[in-house]
Amino acid sequence: MGKARDFLISGLVLLLGRRRRRVRRGERERVVVPEAPRNEGAELLAVFLLLASAACAVAFIVVYAVDSLPGHTQLLGLSLGLAFCFLAAALIVTGQRLVPNEELEDKYPEREHEAEQELVVQVIEESGLTRRRLLLGALAASGGAIGLALLTPLASFGPALRVSRFYRTPWSRGRRLVDEHGKPYRASDIEQDNFYTAFPEGADKEDFASPLLLVRLPTDRLQLPPENAGYDVDGIVAFSKICTHAGCAITLYRAPLFQPNEPPPALVCPCHYSTFDPSRGGTVTFGPAGRKLPMLPLEVDRVGFLLARGNFDEPVGPSWWGVRLKEPTT
Amino acid sequence: MIRGLVRFVDRRSGGAPFLRKALRYLFPDHWSFLLGEVALYAFIVLVGTGLYLTFFYEDSTAKVVYRGPYQPLAGHEMTHAYRSVLDLSTTVKAGLLMRQTHHWAANVFVAAIFLHLLRVFFTGAYRKPRELTYWIGLTMLFTALLEGYLGYSLIDDLLSGMGLAIGYGVVLSIPFIGANLAELIWDGPFPGSHVFFPRMFIVHVLVLPVLIGVLLTVHLALVVLRHHTQFRSDPRATEHRIVGVPTFPGQTPRSLGLFAAVAGVLFLLGGLVQINPIWLWGPYHTYSATNGAQPDWYLGWLIGALRLMPSFDLTIRGYTLVPNPFWGGVALPLLIFVLLLLWPWLERRFTGDRAYHNLLDRPRDAPGRTAIGMAVLTSVAVVFVAGSSDRVDVLFGVSYSAQIWLYRVLFFVGPVIAGLLAYWCCHELQRGERVERERKRAEQLARGSV
């Protein structure tokens, strides 16, 4: 009881004390010089806009709660967006019409504090540390070494020093070519003016070195360079599907239907339009790719299924520093 | 009540003098000073909507067969990452709104920073004592480009997979260390191991946002410590005196209003204007791609630069020194970034101007700067437009290869023409002003004599 009374009295004293100290309005000098403009119209408008904003926000909640409304995302965006837009309008009306419109001058901050700079330098110099060159050198060595040590575990992020995997492909002599669903391709499945995606039987399809492009060209139009001689099976040629420029899948095939007026057949990457000539072993005819498309030698087994007759003639995928140093491996 | 609150804060923090100063801090009044603010508010919307998205996203590339309500993809094999964003977009209430708003906000964020950079460059606002502010701003811009790229790459739809493959090709193309760096980032050749997506996720939602947040704080602190720059339009504005509207009451409703406007427009866009309908693209596989793929607008200049490079890998005795994507994917952006970083120093070297500048130039006041700025901007604009050459081919039937050759020429000729033209315009504008001044003076003299 006594405590409560003490609180009450002290609270009263505090309140009254505050009253007395308070400076009356009108006695003090104004800081904000122009009076806030009396603008009932603008105030009414701002109030109306704020209420509209609140209404839209409530509408958002209602739309969220009611499942049966059509165009759910649109109504949600509309209501929430409008709630913010009305709020913005109200604030702009407030800023332009309802608060004092001051444009004041002030000094830019001091450009520099020469005395303070000097003091900072003095404190550091008088510590005596700057003269101990050996100590500072050793400190730098320690800091550098610790920094290096802390960075070293980054090497665990990946096998940075082993790039042999970049040469590896799942292709080898005798591996069958299958389609996306694992069905083996027969040579007779491959028609002219069409193109097919093939994978090594049983391998990971997402591996960059897996997917192949298959096209059939008229044998008399085939002008394979000497190193690719005999890579085809009756005009069927196979290339890596991954562009040697930046690693996109090549999904465009330009097959001329009106020879000889139309440009020759071409495999085109849709990312940067590197263009490769399948009849010449995948050489680049246009676009940024700096390297021919890797070609896979083919053969057919006795039943007529398409098989690889070896590995690609070039490493697969975008170029890196070692792409011309080694042949692909299995 | 207000007095009580202020007293409470001051007694516990001693912050009243600071608060008084902050309330009367002056903002010079010009619309172009709001561009940076727009970027700030877009960033706030990005953090808010992004946080929401993290509660639904799964960063796993393990395969799953889709059995959700979106029928066209029923039975398709896809990663958990793609399925989680698909579910967010189709079954989570307000999920699509948040995702689309996030995507729109990213586009607006980069656009606002870019326009802000143009304003700062062409008015010479980066000059002493504001070089640090400028460098931090530039770093934020390039961080934002990477952040945006990672954001849409996380979805693992067909488009983002193609973008990642290109990113992989670009990393591989870095001379001497490309393959090794790619092994570190992807933990093996593309598409990488199961740790790659979690890595990308944490960089997108933690590392880069925190970096941007820290840079943003320092950027704003430096702006306040050196105060804003101002135009000469008000005769009271000098190198020593700033003229402007105080934070309170003048500026506060305007800034809050701008924030509400940015948020409002972004939510309207997010709700009403479709962006990146990932259910149409389908899941990514290394062996699939689509024609007509375009990145978000702010990477358009990089795809254009990649396309413009003629076919060659710089090779010495079988050692591939510079694979092709390096030029467009690394060299060009790096060159532009370094050029912009060095610019305040270069300008000081050539003009010998080492003075403090609180007053801004109009573009015409510094014809040399305006000309060089326009030249660089034109070269970037040419590669940007070149990025849409395939669409132009489809829409208007202009031959793709003819366009590429045109842009290759324009890349070198365009900046020269634009630079000279800008220089000439500045001089003519200056001359016009001189003539006008003289005419006024003559009129005054004539009036005086009458």
Coordinates of C-alpha atoms in Angstrom, one line a residue, chain B:
Chain B
M1 CA 4.1 12.1 -25.7
I2 CA 6.6 13.2 -28.3
R3 CA 8.6 15.1 -25.7
G4 CA 8.7 11.9 -23.5
L5 CA 9.9 9.8 -26.4
V6 CA 12.6 12.2 -27.3
R7 CA 13.8 12.5 -23.7
F8 CA 13.8 8.7 -23.4
V9 CA 15.9 8.3 -26.5
D10 CA 18.3 11.1 -25.6
R11 CA 18.8 10.0 -22.0
R12 CA 19.7 6.5 -23.1
S13 CA 21.7 7.3 -26.2
G14 CA 22.7 10.9 -26.0
G15 CA 21.3 11.2 -29.5
A16 CA 19.4 14.5 -29.3
P17 CA 22.1 16.6 -31.0
F18 CA 22.5 14.1 -33.7
L19 CA 18.7 13.8 -34.1
R20 CA 18.3 17.5 -34.4
K21 CA 21.0 17.7 -37.1
A22 CA 19.5 14.7 -39.0
L23 CA 16.0 16.4 -39.0
R24 CA 17.5 19.6 -40.5
Y25 CA 19.9 17.9 -42.9
L26 CA 19.4 19.5 -46.4
F27 CA 18.4 17.7 -49.6
P28 CA 18.9 19.8 -52.7
D29 CA 15.8 19.5 -54.8
H30 CA 16.2 18.0 -58.3
W31 CA 14.3 15.0 -59.8
S32 CA 17.5 13.2 -60.9
F33 CA 18.6 12.9 -57.2
L34 CA 15.8 10.5 -56.7
L35 CA 17.2 7.8 -59.0
G36 CA 19.5 6.4 -56.3
E37 CA 16.6 6.5 -53.8
V38 CA 14.5 4.4 -56.3
A39 CA 17.3 1.8 -56.3
L40 CA 17.4 1.8 -52.5
Y41 CA 13.6 1.2 -52.3
A42 CA 13.7 -1.5 -54.9
F43 CA 16.4 -3.2 -52.8
I44 CA 14.2 -3.1 -49.8
V45 CA 11.4 -4.7 -51.8
L46 CA 13.9 -7.3 -53.1
V47 CA 15.0 -8.2 -49.5
G48 CA 11.4 -8.5 -48.4
T49 CA 10.0 -10.5 -51.2
G50 CA 13.2 -12.5 -51.4
L51 CA 13.0 -13.5 -47.8
Y52 CA 9.5 -14.8 -48.5
L53 CA 10.7 -16.9 -51.4
T54 CA 13.5 -18.6 -49.4
F55 CA 10.9 -20.2 -47.2
F56 CA 9.6 -22.2 -50.2
Y57 CA 12.7 -22.8 -52.3
E58 CA 14.6 -26.1 -52.2
D59 CA 18.2 -25.9 -53.5
S60 CA 18.5 -29.6 -54.4
T61 CA 19.2 -30.9 -57.9
A62 CA 18.1 -34.4 -57.0
K63 CA 15.6 -35.7 -59.6
V64 CA 11.9 -36.0 -58.9
V65 CA 8.9 -36.9 -61.2
Y66 CA 6.4 -34.1 -61.2
R67 CA 2.9 -35.0 -60.0
G68 CA 1.5 -31.6 -59.3
P69 CA -1.5 -29.8 -60.6
Y70 CA 0.1 -28.2 -63.7
Q71 CA -0.9 -30.8 -66.3
P72 CA 1.5 -30.0 -69.2
L73 CA 4.4 -31.1 -67.0
A74 CA 2.8 -34.1 -65.4
G75 CA 5.2 -37.1 -65.4
H76 CA 8.2 -35.0 -66.4
E77 CA 11.5 -35.6 -64.6
M78 CA 12.9 -32.5 -63.0
T79 CA 15.0 -31.3 -60.1
H80 CA 13.6 -30.4 -56.7
A81 CA 14.8 -26.9 -57.2
Y82 CA 12.6 -26.4 -60.3
R83 CA 9.7 -28.3 -58.7
S84 CA 9.8 -26.1 -55.6
V85 CA 9.6 -22.9 -57.7
L86 CA 6.8 -24.5 -59.9
D87 CA 4.8 -25.3 -56.7
L88 CA 5.5 -21.8 -55.4
S89 CA 4.1 -20.3 -58.6
T90 CA 1.1 -22.6 -59.0
T91 CA -0.1 -23.8 -55.6
V92 CA 1.2 -21.3 -52.9
K93 CA -1.3 -18.5 -52.3
A94 CA 0.4 -15.1 -53.3
G95 CA 3.5 -17.1 -54.1
L96 CA 3.5 -16.1 -57.8
L97 CA 2.8 -12.5 -56.8
M98 CA 5.9 -12.5 -54.5
R99 CA 8.1 -14.2 -57.1
Q100 CA 7.1 -11.9 -60.0
T101 CA 7.4 -8.8 -57.8
H102 CA 10.9 -10.0 -56.8
H103 CA 11.8 -10.5 -60.4
W104 CA 10.4 -7.1 -61.4
A105 CA 12.2 -5.4 -58.5
A106 CA 15.5 -6.9 -59.6
N107 CA 15.0 -5.4 -63.1
V108 CA 14.0 -2.0 -61.7
F109 CA 16.9 -2.2 -59.1
V110 CA 19.6 -2.5 -61.8
A111 CA 17.8 0.0 -64.1
A112 CA 17.7 2.6 -61.3
I113 CA 21.4 2.1 -60.4
F114 CA 22.3 2.4 -64.1
L115 CA 20.4 5.7 -64.5
H116 CA 21.8 6.9 -61.3
L117 CA 25.3 6.2 -62.6
L118 CA 24.5 8.1 -65.8
R119 CA 23.4 11.1 -63.8
V120 CA 26.5 10.9 -61.5
F121 CA 28.8 10.6 -64.5
F122 CA 27.4 13.3 -66.8
T123 CA 27.1 15.8 -64.0
G124 CA 30.6 15.2 -62.6
A125 CA 29.2 14.3 -59.2
Y126 CA 32.0 11.7 -58.7
R127 CA 34.7 14.4 -58.3
K128 CA 36.5 15.2 -55.2
P129 CA 35.5 14.7 -52.4
R130 CA 33.1 11.9 -53.5
E131 CA 35.3 9.4 -55.3
L132 CA 34.9 6.7 -52.6
T133 CA 31.1 7.0 -52.8
Y134 CA 31.3 6.6 -56.6
W135 CA 33.6 3.5 -56.4
I136 CA 31.3 1.8 -53.9
G137 CA 28.3 2.6 -56.1
L138 CA 30.1 1.0 -59.1
T139 CA 30.9 -2.1 -57.1
M140 CA 27.3 -2.4 -56.1
L141 CA 26.2 -2.1 -59.7
F142 CA 28.4 -5.0 -60.8
T143 CA 27.5 -7.0 -57.7
A144 CA 23.9 -6.5 -58.6
L145 CA 24.4 -7.9 -62.1
L146 CA 25.9 -11.1 -60.7
E147 CA 23.2 -11.2 -58.0
G148 CA 20.4 -11.0 -60.6
Y149 CA 22.1 -13.6 -62.8
L150 CA 22.3 -16.0 -59.8
G151 CA 18.7 -15.3 -58.9
Y152 CA 17.2 -16.5 -62.1
S153 CA 19.7 -19.3 -62.4
L154 CA 18.5 -20.9 -59.2
I155 CA 15.2 -21.8 -60.7
D156 CA 16.7 -24.5 -62.9
D157 CA 14.2 -24.1 -65.7
L158 CA 15.3 -24.4 -69.3
L159 CA 16.3 -20.7 -69.6
S160 CA 18.3 -20.6 -66.4
G161 CA 20.1 -23.8 -67.3
M162 CA 21.1 -22.3 -70.6
G163 CA 22.3 -19.2 -68.8
L164 CA 24.3 -21.3 -66.4
A165 CA 25.9 -23.3 -69.3
I166 CA 27.0 -20.0 -70.8
G167 CA 28.3 -18.8 -67.5
Y168 CA 30.3 -22.1 -67.3
G169 CA 31.6 -21.5 -70.8
V170 CA 32.7 -18.0 -69.8
V171 CA 34.4 -19.2 -66.6
L172 CA 36.2 -22.0 -68.6
S173 CA 37.4 -19.3 -71.0
I174 CA 39.5 -17.4 -68.4
P175 CA 43.1 -17.8 -69.5
F176 CA 45.4 -20.2 -67.5
I177 CA 42.9 -20.9 -64.7
G178 CA 39.5 -21.3 -66.4
A179 CA 39.1 -25.0 -66.1
N180 CA 40.5 -25.1 -62.5
L181 CA 38.2 -22.3 -61.4
A182 CA 35.2 -24.1 -63.0
E183 CA 36.2 -27.2 -61.0
L184 CA 36.2 -25.2 -57.8
I185 CA 32.9 -23.5 -58.5
W186 CA 30.9 -26.5 -59.9
D187 CA 32.9 -29.2 -58.1
G188 CA 33.6 -30.9 -61.5
P189 CA 32.6 -30.4 -65.1
F190 CA 29.2 -29.0 -65.9
P191 CA 26.5 -29.5 -64.7
G192 CA 28.5 -29.9 -61.6
S193 CA 27.9 -32.0 -58.4
H194 CA 25.0 -31.8 -56.0
V195 CA 26.8 -29.1 -54.0
F196 CA 26.7 -26.5 -56.8
F197 CA 23.1 -25.4 -56.3
P198 CA 23.4 -25.0 -52.5
R199 CA 26.5 -22.9 -53.1
M200 CA 24.7 -20.7 -55.6
F201 CA 21.8 -20.4 -53.2
I202 CA 23.8 -19.2 -50.2
V203 CA 25.7 -16.7 -52.4
H204 CA 22.4 -15.3 -53.7
V205 CA 20.5 -15.1 -50.5
L206 CA 23.3 -14.3 -48.0
V207 CA 26.8 -13.4 -49.4
L208 CA 25.9 -10.9 -52.1
P209 CA 22.9 -9.3 -50.3
V210 CA 25.0 -8.7 -47.2
L211 CA 27.8 -7.4 -49.4
I212 CA 25.3 -5.0 -51.1
G213 CA 23.8 -4.1 -47.7
V214 CA 27.2 -3.2 -46.3
L215 CA 28.3 -1.2 -49.4
L216 CA 24.9 0.5 -49.4
T217 CA 25.4 1.6 -45.7
V218 CA 28.8 3.0 -46.4
H219 CA 27.6 4.6 -49.6
L220 CA 24.8 6.5 -47.8
A221 CA 27.0 7.3 -44.8
L222 CA 29.5 8.9 -47.1
V223 CA 26.8 10.9 -48.9
V224 CA 25.6 12.3 -45.6
L225 CA 29.1 13.0 -44.3
R226 CA 30.0 15.1 -47.4
H227 CA 26.4 16.3 -48.0
H228 CA 24.7 16.2 -51.4
T229 CA 26.0 17.9 -54.5
Q230 CA 23.7 20.6 -56.1
F231 CA 23.1 22.3 -59.4
R232 CA 23.9 26.0 -59.9
S233 CA 20.3 26.9 -60.8
D234 CA 19.7 28.6 -57.4
P235 CA 22.0 31.7 -57.1
R236 CA 22.4 31.0 -53.3
A237 CA 24.0 27.6 -54.1
T238 CA 27.8 27.9 -54.0
E239 CA 30.7 25.5 -53.4
H240 CA 30.5 26.5 -49.7
R241 CA 26.7 26.8 -49.1
I242 CA 24.1 24.1 -49.8
V243 CA 20.5 25.0 -50.5
G244 CA 17.8 22.4 -50.0
V245 CA 14.8 21.0 -48.2
P246 CA 15.3 19.7 -44.7
T247 CA 14.8 16.1 -43.9
F248 CA 11.8 17.0 -41.7
P249 CA 9.2 18.1 -42.4
G250 CA 9.9 18.8 -46.0
Q251 CA 11.7 15.7 -47.3
T252 CA 10.3 12.9 -45.2
P253 CA 6.8 12.7 -46.8
R254 CA 8.4 12.9 -50.3
S255 CA 10.9 10.1 -49.6
L256 CA 8.3 7.9 -47.9
G257 CA 6.0 8.7 -50.8
L258 CA 8.6 7.6 -53.3
F259 CA 9.1 4.4 -51.4
A260 CA 5.4 3.7 -51.4
A261 CA 5.3 4.5 -55.1
V262 CA 8.1 2.2 -55.9
A263 CA 6.6 -0.6 -53.8
G264 CA 3.2 0.1 -55.4
V265 CA 4.4 0.0 -59.0
L266 CA 6.4 -3.2 -58.3
F267 CA 3.5 -5.0 -56.7
L268 CA 1.2 -3.9 -59.6
L269 CA 3.8 -5.2 -62.1
G270 CA 4.2 -8.4 -60.1
G271 CA 0.5 -9.0 -60.1
L272 CA -0.5 -7.8 -63.5
V273 CA 2.5 -8.1 -65.9
Q274 CA 3.8 -11.7 -66.3
I275 CA 7.5 -12.2 -66.0
N276 CA 9.5 -15.4 -66.5
P277 CA 6.6 -17.9 -66.8
I278 CA 8.9 -20.8 -65.8
W279 CA 6.1 -23.4 -66.3
L280 CA 6.3 -22.7 -70.0
W281 CA 10.1 -23.2 -70.3
G282 CA 10.1 -26.6 -68.6
P283 CA 12.9 -28.3 -66.7
Y284 CA 16.5 -27.9 -67.9
H285 CA 18.6 -30.8 -69.3
T286 CA 22.1 -30.3 -70.7
Y287 CA 20.9 -31.6 -74.0
S288 CA 18.0 -29.3 -74.5
A289 CA 17.8 -25.6 -75.4
T290 CA 15.3 -23.3 -77.0
N291 CA 15.4 -20.7 -79.7
G292 CA 14.8 -17.0 -79.0
A293 CA 16.1 -17.2 -75.4
Q294 CA 17.0 -13.9 -73.9
P295 CA 18.5 -13.0 -70.5
D296 CA 17.1 -10.3 -68.2
W297 CA 17.7 -6.9 -69.8
Y298 CA 20.8 -6.0 -67.8
L299 CA 22.8 -9.0 -69.2
G300 CA 21.7 -8.2 -72.8
W301 CA 25.0 -6.4 -73.4
L302 CA 27.0 -9.5 -72.5
I303 CA 25.0 -11.9 -74.7
G304 CA 25.5 -9.3 -77.5
A305 CA 29.2 -9.1 -76.9
L306 CA 29.5 -12.9 -77.0
R307 CA 27.6 -13.0 -80.3
L308 CA 29.7 -10.3 -82.0
M309 CA 33.1 -12.0 -81.5
P310 CA 34.3 -13.6 -84.7
S311 CA 35.3 -17.2 -84.6
F312 CA 38.7 -17.8 -83.1
D313 CA 40.4 -19.1 -80.0
L314 CA 43.8 -17.5 -79.4
T315 CA 46.1 -20.5 -79.5
I316 CA 49.9 -20.9 -79.1
R317 CA 51.3 -24.4 -80.1
G318 CA 48.2 -26.2 -79.0
Y319 CA 47.9 -24.2 -75.7
T320 CA 44.6 -22.3 -75.9
L321 CA 45.6 -19.0 -74.4
V322 CA 42.2 -17.2 -74.8
P323 CA 39.1 -19.2 -75.6
N324 CA 36.5 -17.1 -77.4
P325 CA 33.9 -16.4 -74.7
F326 CA 36.5 -14.5 -72.7
W327 CA 36.3 -11.4 -74.9
G328 CA 32.6 -10.8 -74.6
G329 CA 31.9 -12.5 -71.2
V330 CA 34.9 -11.3 -69.2
A331 CA 37.1 -8.8 -71.0
L332 CA 34.4 -6.3 -72.1
P333 CA 32.6 -6.0 -68.8
L334 CA 35.9 -5.9 -66.9
L335 CA 37.2 -3.2 -69.3
I336 CA 34.1 -1.1 -68.8
F337 CA 34.2 -1.6 -65.0
V338 CA 37.9 -0.7 -64.7
L339 CA 37.5 2.3 -67.1
L340 CA 34.7 3.6 -64.9
L341 CA 36.7 3.0 -61.7
L342 CA 39.7 4.8 -63.1
W343 CA 37.7 7.7 -64.6
P344 CA 37.8 10.2 -61.7
W345 CA 41.6 9.7 -61.7
L346 CA 41.9 9.9 -65.5
E347 CA 39.9 13.1 -65.6
R348 CA 42.1 14.6 -63.0
R349 CA 45.2 13.6 -64.9
F350 CA 44.0 15.2 -68.2
T351 CA 42.2 18.3 -66.9
G352 CA 44.5 19.0 -64.0
D353 CA 41.4 19.8 -61.9
R354 CA 42.2 18.8 -58.3
A355 CA 39.6 21.1 -56.7
Y356 CA 36.7 20.3 -54.4
H357 CA 33.4 20.2 -56.2
N358 CA 30.0 20.5 -54.5
L359 CA 28.5 22.2 -57.5
L360 CA 27.5 19.9 -60.4
D361 CA 28.3 20.5 -64.1
R362 CA 25.6 20.3 -66.7
P363 CA 26.7 17.9 -69.4
R364 CA 27.5 20.9 -71.7
D365 CA 29.8 22.4 -69.2
A366 CA 32.3 19.6 -69.7
P367 CA 32.2 18.7 -73.4
G368 CA 35.2 16.3 -73.1
R369 CA 33.7 14.2 -70.4
T370 CA 30.3 14.2 -72.1
A371 CA 31.8 13.1 -75.4
I372 CA 33.8 10.3 -73.8
G373 CA 30.8 9.2 -71.7
M374 CA 28.6 9.1 -74.8
A375 CA 31.2 7.2 -76.7
V376 CA 31.4 4.4 -74.0
L377 CA 27.7 4.4 -73.6
T378 CA 27.3 4.0 -77.4
S379 CA 29.6 1.0 -77.5
V380 CA 27.7 -0.6 -74.7
A381 CA 24.4 0.2 -76.4
V382 CA 25.6 -1.4 -79.7
V383 CA 26.5 -4.7 -78.0
F384 CA 23.2 -4.5 -76.1
V385 CA 21.2 -4.1 -79.3
A386 CA 23.3 -6.8 -80.9
G387 CA 22.0 -9.2 -78.2
S388 CA 18.5 -8.9 -79.7
S389 CA 19.6 -9.5 -83.3
D390 CA 18.0 -13.0 -83.5
R391 CA 14.6 -11.5 -82.4
V392 CA 15.0 -8.7 -85.0
D393 CA 15.6 -11.4 -87.6
V394 CA 12.4 -13.2 -86.6
L395 CA 10.3 -10.1 -86.2
F396 CA 11.5 -8.0 -89.1
G397 CA 13.2 -10.4 -91.4
V398 CA 16.6 -8.7 -91.3
S399 CA 19.3 -11.2 -92.0
Y400 CA 21.1 -12.2 -88.8
S401 CA 24.5 -12.4 -90.3
A402 CA 24.1 -9.0 -92.0
Q403 CA 23.1 -7.5 -88.6
I404 CA 26.1 -9.1 -86.9
W405 CA 28.5 -7.5 -89.5
L406 CA 26.7 -4.2 -89.1
Y407 CA 27.1 -4.3 -85.3
R408 CA 30.8 -5.3 -85.6
V409 CA 31.4 -2.2 -87.6
L410 CA 29.2 0.0 -85.4
F411 CA 31.0 -1.1 -82.3
F412 CA 34.0 0.8 -83.5
V413 CA 32.5 3.5 -85.6
G414 CA 29.4 4.3 -83.4
P415 CA 31.4 5.6 -80.4
V416 CA 33.5 7.9 -82.5
I417 CA 30.4 9.4 -84.2
A418 CA 28.5 9.7 -80.9
G419 CA 31.5 11.2 -79.1
L420 CA 32.1 13.8 -81.8
L421 CA 28.4 14.6 -82.0
A422 CA 28.1 15.0 -78.3
Y423 CA 31.2 17.3 -78.2
W424 CA 29.7 19.4 -81.0
C425 CA 26.3 19.7 -79.2
C426 CA 28.0 20.8 -76.0
H427 CA 29.9 23.5 -77.8
E428 CA 26.8 24.7 -79.7
L429 CA 24.8 24.9 -76.5
Q430 CA 27.6 26.8 -74.7
R431 CA 27.9 29.2 -77.7
G432 CA 24.1 29.7 -77.7
E433 CA 24.3 30.6 -74.0
R434 CA 27.1 33.0 -74.6
V435 CA 25.2 34.8 -77.4
E436 CA 22.1 35.0 -75.2
R437 CA 24.1 36.5 -72.3
E438 CA 25.7 39.1 -74.6
R439 CA 22.3 40.0 -76.1
K440 CA 20.9 40.5 -72.7
R441 CA 23.8 42.7 -71.6
A442 CA 23.5 44.7 -74.8
E443 CA 19.7 45.2 -74.2
Q444 CA 20.4 46.3 -70.6
L445 CA 23.0 48.8 -71.8
A446 CA 20.6 50.1 -74.5
R447 CA 17.8 50.4 -71.9
G448 CA 20.3 52.2 -69.6
S449 CA 21.3 54.7 -72.2
V450 CA 17.6 55.5 -73.1

